[in-house]
Short mmCIF file of C-alpha atoms in Angstrom, two decimals:
data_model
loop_
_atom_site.label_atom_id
_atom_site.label_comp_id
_atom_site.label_asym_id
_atom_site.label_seq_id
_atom_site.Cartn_x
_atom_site.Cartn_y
_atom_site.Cartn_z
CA UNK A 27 55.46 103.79 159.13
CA UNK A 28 56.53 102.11 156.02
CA UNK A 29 54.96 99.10 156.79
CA UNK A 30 52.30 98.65 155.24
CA UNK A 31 55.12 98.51 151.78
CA UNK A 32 57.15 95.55 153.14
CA UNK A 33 54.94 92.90 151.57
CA UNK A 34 55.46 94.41 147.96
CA UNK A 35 58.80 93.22 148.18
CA UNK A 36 57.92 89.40 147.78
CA UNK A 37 58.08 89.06 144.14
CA UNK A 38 54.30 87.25 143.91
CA UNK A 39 52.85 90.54 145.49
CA UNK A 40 54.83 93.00 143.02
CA UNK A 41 53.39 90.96 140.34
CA UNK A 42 50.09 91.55 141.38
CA UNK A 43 50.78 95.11 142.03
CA UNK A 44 52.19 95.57 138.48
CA UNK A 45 48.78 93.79 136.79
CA UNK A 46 46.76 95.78 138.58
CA UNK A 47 48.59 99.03 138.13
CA UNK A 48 48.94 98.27 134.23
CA UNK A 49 45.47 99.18 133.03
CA UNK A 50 45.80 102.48 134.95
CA UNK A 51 49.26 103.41 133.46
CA UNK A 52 48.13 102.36 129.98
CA UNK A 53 44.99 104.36 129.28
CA UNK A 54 46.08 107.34 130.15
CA UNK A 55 49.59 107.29 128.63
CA UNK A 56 47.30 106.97 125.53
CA UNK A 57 45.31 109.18 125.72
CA UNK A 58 47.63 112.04 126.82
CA UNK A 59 50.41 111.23 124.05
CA UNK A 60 47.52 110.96 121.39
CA UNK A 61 45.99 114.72 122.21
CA UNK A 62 49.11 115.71 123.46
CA UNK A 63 51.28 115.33 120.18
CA UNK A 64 48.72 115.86 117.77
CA UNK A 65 47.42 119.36 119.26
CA UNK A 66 51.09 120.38 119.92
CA UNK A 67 52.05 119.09 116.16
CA UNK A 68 49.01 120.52 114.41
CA UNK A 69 47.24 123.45 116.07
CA UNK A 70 49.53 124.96 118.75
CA UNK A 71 50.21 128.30 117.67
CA UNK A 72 53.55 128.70 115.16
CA UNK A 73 56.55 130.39 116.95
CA UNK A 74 57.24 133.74 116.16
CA UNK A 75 60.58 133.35 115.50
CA UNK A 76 61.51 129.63 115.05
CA UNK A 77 58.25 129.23 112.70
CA UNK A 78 57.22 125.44 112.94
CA UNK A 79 60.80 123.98 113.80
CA UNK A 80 59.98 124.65 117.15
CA UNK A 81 57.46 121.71 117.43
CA UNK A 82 59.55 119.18 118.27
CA UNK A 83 59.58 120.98 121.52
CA UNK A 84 56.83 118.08 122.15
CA UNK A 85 59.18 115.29 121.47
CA UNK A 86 62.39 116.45 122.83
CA UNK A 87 61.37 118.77 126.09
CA UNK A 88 59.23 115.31 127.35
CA UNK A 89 62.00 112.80 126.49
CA UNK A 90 64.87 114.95 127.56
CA UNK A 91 63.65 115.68 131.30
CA UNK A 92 62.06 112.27 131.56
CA UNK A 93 65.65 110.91 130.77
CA UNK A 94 67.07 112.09 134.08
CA UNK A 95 64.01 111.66 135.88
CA UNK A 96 63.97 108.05 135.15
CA UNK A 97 67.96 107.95 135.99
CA UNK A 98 67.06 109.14 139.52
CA UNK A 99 64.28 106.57 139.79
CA UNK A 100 66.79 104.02 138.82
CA UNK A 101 69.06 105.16 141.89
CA UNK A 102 66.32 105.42 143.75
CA UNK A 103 65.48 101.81 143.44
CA UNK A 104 68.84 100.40 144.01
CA UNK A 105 68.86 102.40 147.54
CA UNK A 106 65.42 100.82 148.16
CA UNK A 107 67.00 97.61 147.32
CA UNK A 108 70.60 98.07 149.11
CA UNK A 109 68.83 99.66 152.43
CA UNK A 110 65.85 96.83 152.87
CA UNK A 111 67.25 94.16 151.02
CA UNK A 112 64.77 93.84 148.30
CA UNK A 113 65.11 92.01 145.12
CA UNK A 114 62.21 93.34 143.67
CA UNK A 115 63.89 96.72 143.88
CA UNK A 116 66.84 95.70 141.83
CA UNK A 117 64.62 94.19 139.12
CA UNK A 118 62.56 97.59 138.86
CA UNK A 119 65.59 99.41 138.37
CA UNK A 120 67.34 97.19 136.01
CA UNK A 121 63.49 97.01 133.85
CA UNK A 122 64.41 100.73 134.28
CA UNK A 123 67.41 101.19 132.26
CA UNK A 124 66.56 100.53 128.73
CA UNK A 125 63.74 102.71 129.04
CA UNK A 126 65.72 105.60 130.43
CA UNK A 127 68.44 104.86 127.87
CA UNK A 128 65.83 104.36 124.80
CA UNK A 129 64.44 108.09 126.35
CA UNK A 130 67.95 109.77 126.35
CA UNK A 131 68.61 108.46 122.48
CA UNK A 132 64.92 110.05 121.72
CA UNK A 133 66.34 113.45 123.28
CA UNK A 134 69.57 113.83 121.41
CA UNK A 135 68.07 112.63 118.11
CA UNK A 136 65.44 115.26 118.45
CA UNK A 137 67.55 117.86 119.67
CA UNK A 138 70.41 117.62 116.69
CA UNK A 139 67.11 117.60 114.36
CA UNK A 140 65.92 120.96 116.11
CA UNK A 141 69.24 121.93 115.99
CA UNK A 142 70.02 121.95 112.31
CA UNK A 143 67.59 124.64 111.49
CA UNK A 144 68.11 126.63 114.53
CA UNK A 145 71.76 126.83 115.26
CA UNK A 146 73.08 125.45 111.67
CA UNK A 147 74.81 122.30 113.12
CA UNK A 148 73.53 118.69 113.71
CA UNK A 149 75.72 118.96 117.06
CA UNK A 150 77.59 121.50 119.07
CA UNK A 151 79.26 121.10 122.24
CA UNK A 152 77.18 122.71 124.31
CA UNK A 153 77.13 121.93 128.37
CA UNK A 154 73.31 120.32 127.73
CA UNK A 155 74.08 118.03 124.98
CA UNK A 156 77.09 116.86 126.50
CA UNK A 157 75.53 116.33 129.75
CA UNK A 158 72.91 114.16 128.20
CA UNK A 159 75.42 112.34 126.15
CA UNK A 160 77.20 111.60 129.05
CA UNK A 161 74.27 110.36 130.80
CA UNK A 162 73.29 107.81 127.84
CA UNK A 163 76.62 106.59 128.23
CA UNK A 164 76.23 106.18 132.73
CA UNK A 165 73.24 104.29 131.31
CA UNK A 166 75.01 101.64 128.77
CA UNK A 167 77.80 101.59 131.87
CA UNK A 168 74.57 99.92 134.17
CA UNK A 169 73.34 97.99 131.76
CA UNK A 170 76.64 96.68 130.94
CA UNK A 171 77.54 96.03 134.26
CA UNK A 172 74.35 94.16 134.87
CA UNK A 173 74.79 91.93 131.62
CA UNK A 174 78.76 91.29 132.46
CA UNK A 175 77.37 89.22 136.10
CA UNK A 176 76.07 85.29 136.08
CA UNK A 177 74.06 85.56 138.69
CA UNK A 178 71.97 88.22 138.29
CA UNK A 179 71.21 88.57 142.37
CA UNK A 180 75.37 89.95 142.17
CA UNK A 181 74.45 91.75 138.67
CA UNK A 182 71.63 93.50 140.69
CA UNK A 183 73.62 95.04 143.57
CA UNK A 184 76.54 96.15 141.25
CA UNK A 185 74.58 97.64 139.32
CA UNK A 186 72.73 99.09 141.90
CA UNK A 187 76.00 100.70 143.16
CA UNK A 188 76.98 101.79 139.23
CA UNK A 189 73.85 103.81 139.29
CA UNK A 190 73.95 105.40 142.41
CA UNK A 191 77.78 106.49 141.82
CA UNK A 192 75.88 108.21 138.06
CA UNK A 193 73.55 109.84 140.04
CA UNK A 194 76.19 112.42 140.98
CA UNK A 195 76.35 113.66 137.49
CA UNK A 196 72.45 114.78 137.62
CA UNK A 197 72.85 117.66 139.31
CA UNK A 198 75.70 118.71 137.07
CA UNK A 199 73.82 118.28 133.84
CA UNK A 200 70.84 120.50 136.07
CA UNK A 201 72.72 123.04 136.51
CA UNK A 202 74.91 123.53 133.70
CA UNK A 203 73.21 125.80 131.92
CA UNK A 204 74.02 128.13 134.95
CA UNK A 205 77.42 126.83 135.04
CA UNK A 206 78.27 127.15 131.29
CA UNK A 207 77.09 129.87 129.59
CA UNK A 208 75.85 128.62 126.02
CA UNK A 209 74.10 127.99 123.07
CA UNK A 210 71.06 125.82 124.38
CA UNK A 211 68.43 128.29 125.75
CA UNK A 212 66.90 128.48 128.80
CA UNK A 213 64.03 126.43 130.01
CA UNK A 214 60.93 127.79 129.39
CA UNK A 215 58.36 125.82 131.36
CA UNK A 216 60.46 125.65 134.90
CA UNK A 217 59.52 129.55 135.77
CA UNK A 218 56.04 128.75 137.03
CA UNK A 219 55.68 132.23 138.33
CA UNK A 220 55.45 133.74 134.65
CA UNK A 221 56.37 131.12 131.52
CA UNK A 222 57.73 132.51 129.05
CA UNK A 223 56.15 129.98 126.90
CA UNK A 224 52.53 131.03 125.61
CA UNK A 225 49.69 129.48 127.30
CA UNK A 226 48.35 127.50 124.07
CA UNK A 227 51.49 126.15 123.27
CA UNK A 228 52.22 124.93 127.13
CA UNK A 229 48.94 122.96 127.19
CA UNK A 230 49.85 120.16 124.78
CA UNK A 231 53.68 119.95 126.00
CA UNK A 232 52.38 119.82 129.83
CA UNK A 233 50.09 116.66 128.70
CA UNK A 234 52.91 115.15 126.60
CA UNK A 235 55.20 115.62 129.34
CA UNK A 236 52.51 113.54 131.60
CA UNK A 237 52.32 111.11 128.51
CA UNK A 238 55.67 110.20 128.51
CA UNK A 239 55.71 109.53 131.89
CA UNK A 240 53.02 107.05 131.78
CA UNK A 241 54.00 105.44 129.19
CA UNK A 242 57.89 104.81 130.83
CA UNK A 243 55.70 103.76 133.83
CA UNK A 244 54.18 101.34 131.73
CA UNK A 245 56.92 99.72 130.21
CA UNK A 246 58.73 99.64 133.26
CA UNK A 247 55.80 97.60 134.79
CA UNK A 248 55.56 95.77 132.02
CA UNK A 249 59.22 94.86 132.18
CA UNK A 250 59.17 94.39 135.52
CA UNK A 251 56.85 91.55 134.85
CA UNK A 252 58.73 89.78 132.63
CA UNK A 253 61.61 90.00 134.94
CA UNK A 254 60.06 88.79 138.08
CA UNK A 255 58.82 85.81 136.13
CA UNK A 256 61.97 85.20 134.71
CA UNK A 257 63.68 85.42 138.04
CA UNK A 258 61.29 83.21 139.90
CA UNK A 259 60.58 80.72 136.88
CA UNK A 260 60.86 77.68 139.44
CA UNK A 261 58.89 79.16 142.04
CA UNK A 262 55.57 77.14 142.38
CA UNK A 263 53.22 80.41 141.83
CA UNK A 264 54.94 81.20 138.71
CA UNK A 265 53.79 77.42 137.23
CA UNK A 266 50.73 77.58 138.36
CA UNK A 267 50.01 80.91 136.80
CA UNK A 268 51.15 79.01 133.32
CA UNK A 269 49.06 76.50 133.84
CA UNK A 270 46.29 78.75 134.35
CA UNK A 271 46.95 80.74 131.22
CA UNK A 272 47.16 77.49 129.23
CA UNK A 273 44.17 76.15 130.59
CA UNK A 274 42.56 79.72 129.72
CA UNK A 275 43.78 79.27 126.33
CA UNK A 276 42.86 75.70 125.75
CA UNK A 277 39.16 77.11 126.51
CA UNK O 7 95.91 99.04 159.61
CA UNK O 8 99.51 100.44 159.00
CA UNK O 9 100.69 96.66 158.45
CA UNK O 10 98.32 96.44 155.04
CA UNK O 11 99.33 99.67 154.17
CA UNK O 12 103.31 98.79 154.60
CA UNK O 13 102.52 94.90 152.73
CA UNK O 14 100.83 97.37 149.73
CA UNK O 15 103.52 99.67 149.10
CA UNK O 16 106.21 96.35 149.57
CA UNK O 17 103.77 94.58 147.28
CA UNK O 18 103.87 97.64 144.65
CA UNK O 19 107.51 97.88 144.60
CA UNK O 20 108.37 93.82 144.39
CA UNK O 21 106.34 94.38 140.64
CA UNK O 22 108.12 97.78 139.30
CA UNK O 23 107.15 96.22 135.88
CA UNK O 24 103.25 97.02 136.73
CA UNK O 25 103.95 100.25 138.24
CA UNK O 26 106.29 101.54 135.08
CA UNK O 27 104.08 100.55 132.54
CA UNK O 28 101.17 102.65 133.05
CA UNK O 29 103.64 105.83 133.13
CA UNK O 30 105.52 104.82 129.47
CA UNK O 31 101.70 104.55 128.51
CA UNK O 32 101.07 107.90 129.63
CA UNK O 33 104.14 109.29 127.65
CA UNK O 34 103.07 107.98 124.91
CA UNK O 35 100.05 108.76 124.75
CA UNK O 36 100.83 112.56 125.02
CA UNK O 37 104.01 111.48 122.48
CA UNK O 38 101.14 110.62 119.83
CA UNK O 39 99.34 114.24 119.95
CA UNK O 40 102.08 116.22 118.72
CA UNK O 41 102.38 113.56 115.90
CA UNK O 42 98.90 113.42 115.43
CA UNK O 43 97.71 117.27 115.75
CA UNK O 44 100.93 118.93 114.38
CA UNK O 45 104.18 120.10 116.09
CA UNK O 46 102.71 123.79 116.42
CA UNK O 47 103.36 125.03 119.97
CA UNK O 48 100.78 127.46 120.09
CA UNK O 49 98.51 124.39 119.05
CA UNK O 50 100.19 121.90 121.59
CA UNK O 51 99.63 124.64 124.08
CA UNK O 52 95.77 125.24 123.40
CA UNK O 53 95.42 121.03 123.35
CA UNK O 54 98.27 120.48 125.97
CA UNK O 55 96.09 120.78 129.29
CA UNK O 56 93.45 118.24 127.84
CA UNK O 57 96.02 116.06 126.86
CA UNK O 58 97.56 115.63 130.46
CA UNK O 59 94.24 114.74 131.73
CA UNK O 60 93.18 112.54 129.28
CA UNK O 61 96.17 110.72 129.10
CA UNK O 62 96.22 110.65 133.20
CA UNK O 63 92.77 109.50 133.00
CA UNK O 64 93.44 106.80 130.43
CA UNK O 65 97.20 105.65 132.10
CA UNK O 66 94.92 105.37 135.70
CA UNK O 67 92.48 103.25 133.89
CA UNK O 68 95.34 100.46 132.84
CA UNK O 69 96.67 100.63 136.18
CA UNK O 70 93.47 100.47 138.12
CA UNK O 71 92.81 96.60 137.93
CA UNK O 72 95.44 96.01 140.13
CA UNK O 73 93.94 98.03 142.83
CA UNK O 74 91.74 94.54 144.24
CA UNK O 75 92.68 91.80 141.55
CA UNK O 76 95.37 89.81 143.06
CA UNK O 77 94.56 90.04 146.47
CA UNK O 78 90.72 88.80 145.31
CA UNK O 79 92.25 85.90 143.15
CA UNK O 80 94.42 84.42 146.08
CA UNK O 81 91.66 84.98 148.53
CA UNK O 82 93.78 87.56 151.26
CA UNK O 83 91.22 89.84 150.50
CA UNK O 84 88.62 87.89 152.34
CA UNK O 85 91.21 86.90 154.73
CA UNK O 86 91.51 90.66 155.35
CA UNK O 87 87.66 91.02 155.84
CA UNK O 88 87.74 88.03 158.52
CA UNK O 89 90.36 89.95 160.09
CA UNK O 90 88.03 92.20 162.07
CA UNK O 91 89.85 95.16 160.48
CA UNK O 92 86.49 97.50 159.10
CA UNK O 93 86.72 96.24 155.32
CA UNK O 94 86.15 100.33 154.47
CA UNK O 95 89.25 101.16 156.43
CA UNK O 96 91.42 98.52 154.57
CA UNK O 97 89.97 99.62 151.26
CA UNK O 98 91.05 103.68 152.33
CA UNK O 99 94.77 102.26 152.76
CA UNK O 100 94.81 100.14 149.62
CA UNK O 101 92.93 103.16 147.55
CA UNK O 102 95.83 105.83 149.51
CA UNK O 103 98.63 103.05 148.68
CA UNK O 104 97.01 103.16 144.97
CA UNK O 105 97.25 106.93 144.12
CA UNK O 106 100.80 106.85 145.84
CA UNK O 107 102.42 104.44 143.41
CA UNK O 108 100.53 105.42 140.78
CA UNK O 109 100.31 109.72 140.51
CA UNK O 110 102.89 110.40 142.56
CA UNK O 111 105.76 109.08 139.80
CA UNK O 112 102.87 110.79 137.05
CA UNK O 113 103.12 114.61 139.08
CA UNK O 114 107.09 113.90 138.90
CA UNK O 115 106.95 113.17 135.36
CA UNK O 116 104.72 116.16 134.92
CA UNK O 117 107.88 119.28 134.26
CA UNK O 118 108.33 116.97 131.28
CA UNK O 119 104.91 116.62 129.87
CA UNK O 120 104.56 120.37 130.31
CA UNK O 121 107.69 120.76 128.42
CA UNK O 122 106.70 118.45 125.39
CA UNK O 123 103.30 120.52 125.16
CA UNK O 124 105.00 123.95 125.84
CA UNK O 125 102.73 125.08 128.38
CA UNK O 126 103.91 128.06 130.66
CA UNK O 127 104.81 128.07 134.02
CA UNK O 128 101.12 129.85 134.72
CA UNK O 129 99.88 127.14 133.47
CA UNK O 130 101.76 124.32 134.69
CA UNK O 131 101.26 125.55 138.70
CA UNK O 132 97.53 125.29 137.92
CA UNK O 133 98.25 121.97 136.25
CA UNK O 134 99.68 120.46 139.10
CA UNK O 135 97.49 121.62 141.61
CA UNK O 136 94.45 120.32 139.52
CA UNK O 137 96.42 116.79 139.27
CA UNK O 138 96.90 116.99 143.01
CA UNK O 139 93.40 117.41 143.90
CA UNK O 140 91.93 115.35 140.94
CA UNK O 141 93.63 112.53 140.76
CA UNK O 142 92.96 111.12 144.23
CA UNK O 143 89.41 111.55 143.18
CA UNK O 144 90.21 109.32 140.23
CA UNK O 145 91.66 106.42 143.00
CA UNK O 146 88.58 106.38 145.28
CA UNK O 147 86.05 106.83 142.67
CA UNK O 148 87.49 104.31 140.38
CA UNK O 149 88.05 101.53 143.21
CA UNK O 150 84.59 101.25 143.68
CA UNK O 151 83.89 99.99 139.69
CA UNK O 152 87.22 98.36 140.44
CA UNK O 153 85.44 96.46 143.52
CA UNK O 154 82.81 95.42 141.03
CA UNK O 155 84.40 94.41 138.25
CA UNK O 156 87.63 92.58 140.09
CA UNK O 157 85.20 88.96 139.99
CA UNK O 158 84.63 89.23 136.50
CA UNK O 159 86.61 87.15 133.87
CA UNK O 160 87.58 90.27 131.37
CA UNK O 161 86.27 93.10 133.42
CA UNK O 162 89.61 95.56 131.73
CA UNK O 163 87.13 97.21 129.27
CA UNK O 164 83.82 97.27 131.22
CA UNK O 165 86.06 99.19 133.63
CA UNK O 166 86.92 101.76 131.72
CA UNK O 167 83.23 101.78 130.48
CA UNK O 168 81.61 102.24 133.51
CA UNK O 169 84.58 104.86 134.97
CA UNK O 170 85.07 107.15 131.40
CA UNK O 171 81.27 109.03 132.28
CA UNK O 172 81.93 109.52 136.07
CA UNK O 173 85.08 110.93 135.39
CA UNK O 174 84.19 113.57 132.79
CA UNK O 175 83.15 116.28 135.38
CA UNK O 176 86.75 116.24 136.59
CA UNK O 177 88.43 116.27 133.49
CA UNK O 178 85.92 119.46 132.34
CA UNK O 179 86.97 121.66 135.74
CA UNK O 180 90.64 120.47 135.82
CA UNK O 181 91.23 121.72 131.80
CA UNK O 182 89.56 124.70 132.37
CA UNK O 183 91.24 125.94 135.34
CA UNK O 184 94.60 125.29 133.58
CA UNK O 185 93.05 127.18 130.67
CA UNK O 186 91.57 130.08 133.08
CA UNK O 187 95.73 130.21 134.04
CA UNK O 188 96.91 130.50 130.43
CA UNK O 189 94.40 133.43 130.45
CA UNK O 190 95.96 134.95 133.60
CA UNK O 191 92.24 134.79 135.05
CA UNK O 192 91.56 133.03 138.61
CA UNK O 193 91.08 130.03 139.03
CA UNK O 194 89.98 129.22 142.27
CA UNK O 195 86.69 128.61 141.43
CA UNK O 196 87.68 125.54 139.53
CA UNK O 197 89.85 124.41 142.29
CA UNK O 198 87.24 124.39 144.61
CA UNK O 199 84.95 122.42 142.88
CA UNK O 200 87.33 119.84 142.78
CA UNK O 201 87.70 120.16 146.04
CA UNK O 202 84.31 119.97 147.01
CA UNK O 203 83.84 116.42 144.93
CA UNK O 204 87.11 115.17 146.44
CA UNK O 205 85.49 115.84 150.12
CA UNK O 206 82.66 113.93 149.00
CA UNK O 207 84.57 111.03 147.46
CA UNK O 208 86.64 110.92 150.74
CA UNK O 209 83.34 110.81 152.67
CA UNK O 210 81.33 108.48 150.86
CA UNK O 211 83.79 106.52 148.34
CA UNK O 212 85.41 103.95 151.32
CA UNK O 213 81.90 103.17 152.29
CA UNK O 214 81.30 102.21 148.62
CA UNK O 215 83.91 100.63 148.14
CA UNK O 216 83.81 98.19 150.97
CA UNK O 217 80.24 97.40 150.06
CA UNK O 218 80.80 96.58 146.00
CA UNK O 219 83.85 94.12 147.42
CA UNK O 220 81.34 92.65 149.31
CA UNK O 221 79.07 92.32 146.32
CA UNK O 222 81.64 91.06 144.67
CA UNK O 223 82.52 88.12 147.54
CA UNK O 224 79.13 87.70 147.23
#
């Protein structure tokens, strides 16, 4: 049944996958973070009550679910790897982590900025913003772990294992707001039934939130690249590919 | 199985000097809050919960190293896995040998942390039934970065690194169930949750563990 994905996990064939997938994830992620921000930062309706502080929803709502999203991706990938044996699987997961980490940083720098004008402190500890602390700091422990090894085959599968063992704490930082009853309010977008976010001021988060997405899916891919030809620097495809591009160049 | 269990505990006892100095860490430690905070009791007893835990969770994290280390450095840890013993069943006896040497002296010197902090006796049964329950989750959660880390030159501080995060839903449900008990409210709640994650560290931590030594054999 799952085939017809085996051959993706010979490093020549992911690269392949990853150029031809590139053009599709850049576009877009363009366009969509382009209208996205500038209608949500310009002519979304202001907030009745938070004025035009709340704008940064389009920053921080995007970057803070995307954060954990791209956690569970990363676990995701070291099972692939750990159950089948792929090395490919490890590299997309370790090209993973800084992105996921960068994303985290971009969700508790925008939230203490929202938070100034809204609840009169830079931070509080509140069950959210703890959570998502903690999980910037399961993300340095991965990447750590990963730079500590030699041999990055070993630095792969223990990392692999690091990230899988932080995938636990997801469902905590989830459901916390349930758990602990706080500051942070609610979520706004999740009740797809009725939001209780107006329609006009949805629109542009909705196609941010897609925008972010793309673009972590493009500089996964992107890393990714770079890792597989690091990784496989000796291999005969890789040198012929640089010979290619020099010859490309010379012309 | 019982013979690596028995060569453990003889093992643990032949180096008292490694066993003791964790727990004179861990007195410390709670020595320096006092000091540090202000000799208040009403104070020591607000901090005095989070200070057990932390320093628990700090003391385990200076003991933990030895968990794999010398049996990986003079190789009877592979002689172990070419024993035909299931490598996840040794690693359960070395992890239950672990939280024996290690928490078992820290719940007997707990009267006496209580005492220093001045919390009540309300507080101190919840105290020690959180430490029961919790800290075996901090032996079979923490062997598994242990297992990765134990080939690494200076892996001390990238321990403690990767196991400080994982550990932080514990330490959040164990202070606040002694807390709930300084309140006179119930508790169970608390307790159960870290129940539940001890059931699931017990089910899927051995498993892990016995695959990040392998890693680590490479």
């Amino acid at each position: 049944m799952w085939k017809w994905l085996h051959p993706y996990a010979k490093p020549e064939r992911a690269y392949q996958l990853c150029n031809t997938l590139l053009p599709w994830f850049a576009l877009p992620a363009v366009v969509c973070l382009v209208v996205g921000t500038i209608w949500g930062l310009a002519y979304a309706p202001q907030d009745y009550q938070q004025g035009d502080s709340f704008r940064i929803i389009y920053i921080h709502v995007p970057s803070a679910m995307l954060s954990m999203s791209t956690y569970v991706a990363m676990a995701i990938a070291a099972l692939v790897g750990m159950v089948w044996q792929w090395r490919t699987a490890y590299m997309a997961m370790i090209a993973m982590a800084p992105v996921g980490a960068v994303m985290t940083f971009i969700a508790l720098l925008t939230g203490a900025a929202w938070g100034k004008p809204m609840w009169g402190a830079w931070w509080v500890w509140d069950a959210r913003l703890t959570s998502e602390l903690i999980l910037l700091f399961l993300y340095f422990g991965v990447i750590a772990l990963y730079t500590a090894f030699e041999d990055k085959q070993q630095a792969g599968k223990a990392a692999g294992v690091m990230a899988l063992v932080g995938v636990v704490n997801i469902p905590i930082i989830h459901y916390s707001v349930e758990w602990w009853n706080t500051l942070h309010q609610g979520s706004t977008i999740t009740k797809f039934d009725k939001p209780s976010i107006a329609t006009e001021m949805l629109w542009p988060l909705l196609l941010n939130i897609f925008g972010f997405a793309l673009f972590i899916a493009l500089v996964t891919t992107m890393r990714l690249k770079n890792e597989i030809i690091r990784r496989e620097m000796h291999r005969p495809w890789v040198q012929m590919l640089v010979k290619q591009k020099e010859t490309n160049d010379a012309v | 199985m019982g013979g690596v269990f028995k060569r453990d505990l003889a093992l643990a006892f032949r180096q008292k000097a490694e066993l003791v100095q964790p727990l004179m860490f861990l007195l410390m430690v709670v020595t320096l809050f006092p000091l540090g905070v202000g000799p208040g009791p009403d104070t020591l007893q607000l901090i005095g919960p989070g200070v057990i835990w932390i320093a628990a969770i700090l003391s385990s994290l200076m003991g933990m190293e030895r968990l794999f280390r010398d049996d990986f450095a003079d190789g009877s840890l592979e002689q172990l896995q070419l024993s035909g013993l299931p490598l996840y069943a040794v690693a359960t006896m070395k992890v239950l040998c672990h939280w024996l040497v290690t928490f078992i002296p820290l719940l007997i010197l707990s009267p006496l942390l209580a005492m220093f902090l001045n919390l009540t006796v309300d507080m101190y049964i919840a105290l020690v039934i959180t430490l029961l329950l919790g800290t075996p989750l901090l032996s079979l959660v923490g062997a598994i970065a242990v297992g990765l880390t134990v080939g690494l030159q200076r892996g001390g501080v990238l321990l403690a690194l990767l196991l400080i995060p994982v550990f932080i839903p514990l330490l959040i449900f164990a202070t606040s169930a002694v807390d709930a008990a300084a309140l006179q409210l119930p508790y169970r709640a608390q307790i159960a949750i870290i129940g539940a994650m001890l059931l699931i560290a017990m089910a899927l931590a051995p498993a892990a563990i016995a695959y990040s030594l392998k890693v680590s054999q490479n």
